[in-house]
Amino acid sequence: MAGRSPSQNQVKLLLLLPFFLWLFAFLLLPAIMMLISSFHNEGGQGFTLGQYVKGLTHPLYTTAIKNSVMLSLVSALVGIVVAAFAAYSFTTFPPKSRDRMLSVSNMMTNFAGVPLAFGFIVLFGTNGMLTLLFKQLGLSFLVFDLYSWKGLAWVYIYFQIPVGILLIYPSLYALKQEWRESASLLGAGTVQYWLRIGVPVLLPGLVGTFSVLFANAMGAYATAYALVTSNFNLLPIQIGGLVSGDVFPRVELGSALAIILFLILALALFINEKMLRLARRGLNDGR
């Protein structure tokens, strides 16, 4: 095949120019400005680490970080357990049914943010349809406060499960049928097979998926804000309030908290990348 001429390469670069401009204007430039702003004082001048010190020591913001981390851990843990069983059950269905269920899961991943919050309010709010139904049937133990930590956890778990299914499902095909047959011939039961073969093979993928779900919950803003506004102390809500919600915006402190959030998410994604490399290495060794 003949090599491409310099003019063809130049045309391709020109076609990519709008994308790079968009990337710079709406991603790189705001990130750079946010990083610089986080080292300014309240007046937007000078160089100081005071914003980071305040973000990591003030009770209001440390509580927001703790609440966000705890909510993310709980929703990611419950979400990955439910998603793992659901994804495994998908593999037992015929191809057509499996494809339909995966399509539904894919569709559910797009149902988040304000529409998801509105849906939960309609169903489980103070005067929600299911809330009133449970009270009428005398099932008050099923009623919960949607606008509390528990309510937020249920909402987060809801949008974590379909994401977890889509991430775990491909990993299940790393388990070969011959391994199960060999284990059975050697006298291993179902529990032994999963403890000694299934779980170790899937573990890198599961840990990687957990880190993605954790990052997904940590960065969620629209759903939580639509449900509880500023009545529940979460890190993304605090950042939004500092940047635009206060009478006097404190962009510098909001930028510092955003950088702290970014570092937490970067750590989660770093773990995910490491786990994916281990998973790929395990798959290659198993071939």
XYZ file of N, CA and C in Angstrom, residues 64-161:
294
model
N -17.885 16.509 54.331
C -18.350 16.304 52.957
C -17.534 15.226 52.265
N -16.209 15.247 52.475
C -15.346 14.223 51.875
C -15.684 12.848 52.442
N -15.846 12.766 53.773
C -16.167 11.484 54.404
C -17.515 10.958 53.924
N -18.517 11.827 53.860
C -19.840 11.396 53.400
C -19.785 10.891 51.964
N -19.071 11.604 51.107
C -18.979 11.208 49.706
C -18.250 9.878 49.560
N -17.146 9.724 50.304
C -16.388 8.470 50.229
C -17.222 7.310 50.751
N -17.905 7.507 51.887
C -18.716 6.434 52.460
C -19.875 6.062 51.542
N -20.561 7.067 51.007
C -21.675 6.805 50.101
C -21.194 6.091 48.848
N -20.042 6.478 48.348
C -19.490 5.851 47.150
C -19.072 4.413 47.422
N -18.461 4.172 48.582
C -18.042 2.813 48.930
C -19.240 1.886 49.079
N -20.269 2.349 49.796
C -21.453 1.510 50.015
C -22.166 1.220 48.701
N -22.402 2.250 47.903
C -23.119 2.048 46.641
C -22.306 1.194 45.678
N -20.979 1.366 45.668
C -20.140 0.558 44.786
C -20.111 -0.897 45.238
N -20.039 -1.120 46.554
C -19.990 -2.485 47.078
C -21.294 -3.226 46.811
N -22.424 -2.617 47.178
C -23.721 -3.263 46.928
C -23.955 -3.404 45.430
N -23.618 -2.368 44.675
C -23.824 -2.403 43.233
C -23.047 -3.505 42.557
N -21.785 -3.712 42.973
C -20.968 -4.715 42.304
C -21.416 -6.131 42.663
N -21.907 -6.326 43.892
C -22.407 -7.651 44.277
C -23.641 -8.008 43.452
N -24.606 -7.096 43.392
C -25.816 -7.341 42.599
C -25.465 -7.489 41.125
N -24.580 -6.638 40.626
C -24.208 -6.679 39.213
C -23.495 -7.976 38.858
N -22.663 -8.493 39.763
C -21.933 -9.730 39.486
C -22.895 -10.906 39.318
N -23.871 -11.026 40.221
C -24.849 -12.110 40.101
C -25.716 -11.929 38.856
N -26.112 -10.684 38.585
C -26.943 -10.426 37.403
C -26.179 -10.729 36.122
N -24.923 -10.289 36.041
C -24.124 -10.533 34.839
C -23.907 -12.024 34.622
N -23.669 -12.762 35.713
C -23.492 -14.208 35.567
C -24.778 -14.872 35.093
N -25.917 -14.407 35.614
C -27.192 -14.988 35.176
C -27.437 -14.712 33.695
N -26.955 -13.567 33.192
C -27.124 -13.250 31.775
C -26.456 -14.301 30.892
N -25.312 -14.821 31.341
C -24.570 -15.786 30.519
C -25.302 -17.113 30.380
N -26.295 -17.369 31.235
C -27.027 -18.636 31.175
C -28.222 -18.578 30.230
N -28.545 -17.384 29.718
C -29.695 -17.233 28.833
C -29.288 -17.433 27.372
N -30.260 -17.745 26.502
C -29.968 -17.825 25.065
C -29.464 -16.484 24.540
N -28.722 -16.499 23.432
C -28.120 -15.258 22.912
C -29.109 -14.114 22.711
N -30.288 -14.385 22.163
C -31.247 -13.306 21.902
C -31.725 -12.661 23.202
N -32.069 -13.487 24.176
C -32.511 -12.946 25.469
C -31.381 -12.195 26.155
N -30.176 -12.734 26.032
C -29.017 -12.086 26.636
C -28.778 -10.707 26.025
N -28.895 -10.624 24.713
C -28.688 -9.340 24.037
C -29.740 -8.319 24.455
N -30.977 -8.780 24.630
C -32.042 -7.860 25.063
C -31.761 -7.329 26.467
N -31.346 -8.212 27.361
C -31.072 -7.782 28.735
C -29.878 -6.835 28.793
N -28.877 -7.079 27.958
C -27.741 -6.164 27.904
C -28.156 -4.812 27.341
N -29.073 -4.829 26.380
C -29.574 -3.565 25.825
C -30.331 -2.769 26.879
N -31.130 -3.477 27.691
C -31.857 -2.802 28.770
C -30.878 -2.219 29.786
N -29.839 -2.983 30.120
C -28.829 -2.481 31.057
C -28.134 -1.250 30.497
N -27.827 -1.296 29.206
C -27.190 -0.145 28.565
C -28.100 1.080 28.602
N -29.388 0.861 28.388
C -30.351 1.958 28.430
C -30.452 2.530 29.847
N -30.404 1.661 30.848
C -30.519 2.112 32.236
C -29.332 2.977 32.653
N -28.164 2.749 32.053
C -27.005 3.572 32.405
C -27.203 5.025 31.995
N -28.071 5.271 31.020
C -28.331 6.642 30.574
C -29.432 7.326 31.376
N -30.104 6.561 32.233
C -31.180 7.130 33.049
C -30.595 7.542 34.389
N -30.017 8.723 34.426
C -29.368 9.219 35.641
C -29.575 10.719 35.728
N -28.996 11.321 36.750
C -29.113 12.765 36.897
C -30.493 13.182 37.380
N -30.959 14.326 36.880
C -32.249 14.882 37.299
C -33.417 13.956 36.961
N -33.481 13.342 35.754
C -34.600 12.424 35.473
C -34.681 11.271 36.465
N -33.527 10.727 36.864
C -33.532 9.641 37.842
C -34.052 10.130 39.189
N -33.596 11.300 39.618
C -34.075 11.863 40.884
C -35.578 12.094 40.839
N -36.071 12.630 39.727
C -37.511 12.871 39.592
C -38.286 11.560 39.653
N -37.769 10.514 38.992
C -38.438 9.219 39.025
C -38.538 8.662 40.433
N -37.471 8.774 41.211
C -37.499 8.290 42.594
C -38.427 9.131 43.460
N -38.479 10.438 43.205
C -39.396 11.292 43.971
C -40.841 10.899 43.704
N -41.164 10.612 42.440
C -42.526 10.204 42.080
C -42.898 8.888 42.748
N -41.928 7.974 42.863
C -42.225 6.656 43.411
C -42.052 6.584 44.926
N -40.967 7.167 45.441
C -40.617 6.969 46.854
C -40.556 8.256 47.661
N -40.978 9.373 47.090
C -40.997 10.628 47.838
C -42.011 10.599 48.967
N -42.151 11.698 49.674
C -43.080 11.773 50.811
C -44.493 11.382 50.414
N -44.926 11.812 49.235
C -46.243 11.442 48.709
C -46.105 10.625 47.432
N -45.048 9.836 47.358
C -44.808 9.012 46.181
C -45.815 7.884 46.050
N -45.941 7.367 44.843
C -46.931 6.322 44.569
C -46.699 5.089 45.431
N -45.463 4.578 45.444
C -45.188 3.369 46.213
C -45.188 3.646 47.715
N -44.784 4.838 48.108
C -44.824 5.197 49.535
C -46.253 5.151 50.065
N -47.183 5.767 49.333
C -48.596 5.757 49.745
C -49.176 4.355 49.683
N -48.771 3.571 48.657
C -49.267 2.203 48.530
C -48.809 1.351 49.707
N -47.544 1.451 50.073
C -47.032 0.677 51.206
C -47.762 1.041 52.497
N -48.050 2.318 52.687
C -48.772 2.745 53.889
C -50.193 2.207 53.893
N -50.844 2.208 52.735
C -52.207 1.686 52.633
C -52.250 0.194 52.930
N -51.216 -0.533 52.518
C -51.180 -1.982 52.714
C -50.618 -2.374 54.077
N -50.268 -1.381 54.883
C -49.711 -1.682 56.198
C -48.271 -2.147 56.154
N -47.572 -1.829 55.081
C -46.167 -2.227 54.925
C -45.253 -1.033 55.197
N -45.462 -0.410 56.318
C -44.706 0.804 56.644
C -43.209 0.552 56.778
N -42.825 -0.710 57.036
C -41.393 -0.999 57.171
C -40.662 -0.852 55.839
N -41.419 -0.828 54.732
C -40.802 -0.626 53.418
C -40.641 0.851 53.069
N -41.224 1.714 53.878
C -41.143 3.156 53.618
C -39.826 3.689 54.180
N -39.140 4.505 53.418
C -37.895 5.115 53.880
C -37.860 6.576 53.450
N -37.020 7.321 54.110
C -36.872 8.746 53.810
C -35.944 8.904 52.614
N -36.514 9.260 51.479
C -35.733 9.393 50.251
C -34.690 10.494 50.353
N -34.939 11.469 51.201
C -34.061 12.638 51.277
C -33.017 12.507 52.384
N -32.747 11.282 52.798
C -31.743 11.014 53.825
C -30.556 10.287 53.194
N -29.581 9.932 54.047
C -28.417 9.177 53.571
C -28.861 7.844 52.976
N -29.815 7.191 53.639
C -30.309 5.905 53.157
C -30.978 6.049 51.799
N -31.781 7.101 51.637
C -32.435 7.326 50.357
C -31.441 7.582 49.247
N -30.425 8.405 49.529
C -29.383 8.657 48.533
C -28.659 7.368 48.161
N -28.407 6.521 49.163
C -27.710 5.263 48.898
C -28.502 4.392 47.931
N -29.831 4.311 48.115
C -30.661 3.521 47.206
C -30.615 4.074 45.788
N -30.655 5.381 45.656
C -30.607 5.993 44.326
C -29.261 5.725 43.667
N -28.188 5.868 44.425
C -26.860 5.620 43.870
C -26.702 4.159 43.457
N -27.198 3.255 44.308
C -27.107 1.828 43.978
C -27.845 1.532 42.681
N -28.984 2.206 42.489
C -29.770 1.971 41.278
C -28.954 2.264 40.024
N -28.249 3.400 39.992
C -27.521 3.700 38.756
C -26.138 3.038 38.710
N -25.710 2.418 39.817
C -24.452 1.681 39.799
C -24.617 0.283 39.194
N -25.761 -0.339 39.430
C -25.948 -1.732 39.021
C -25.799 -1.932 37.514
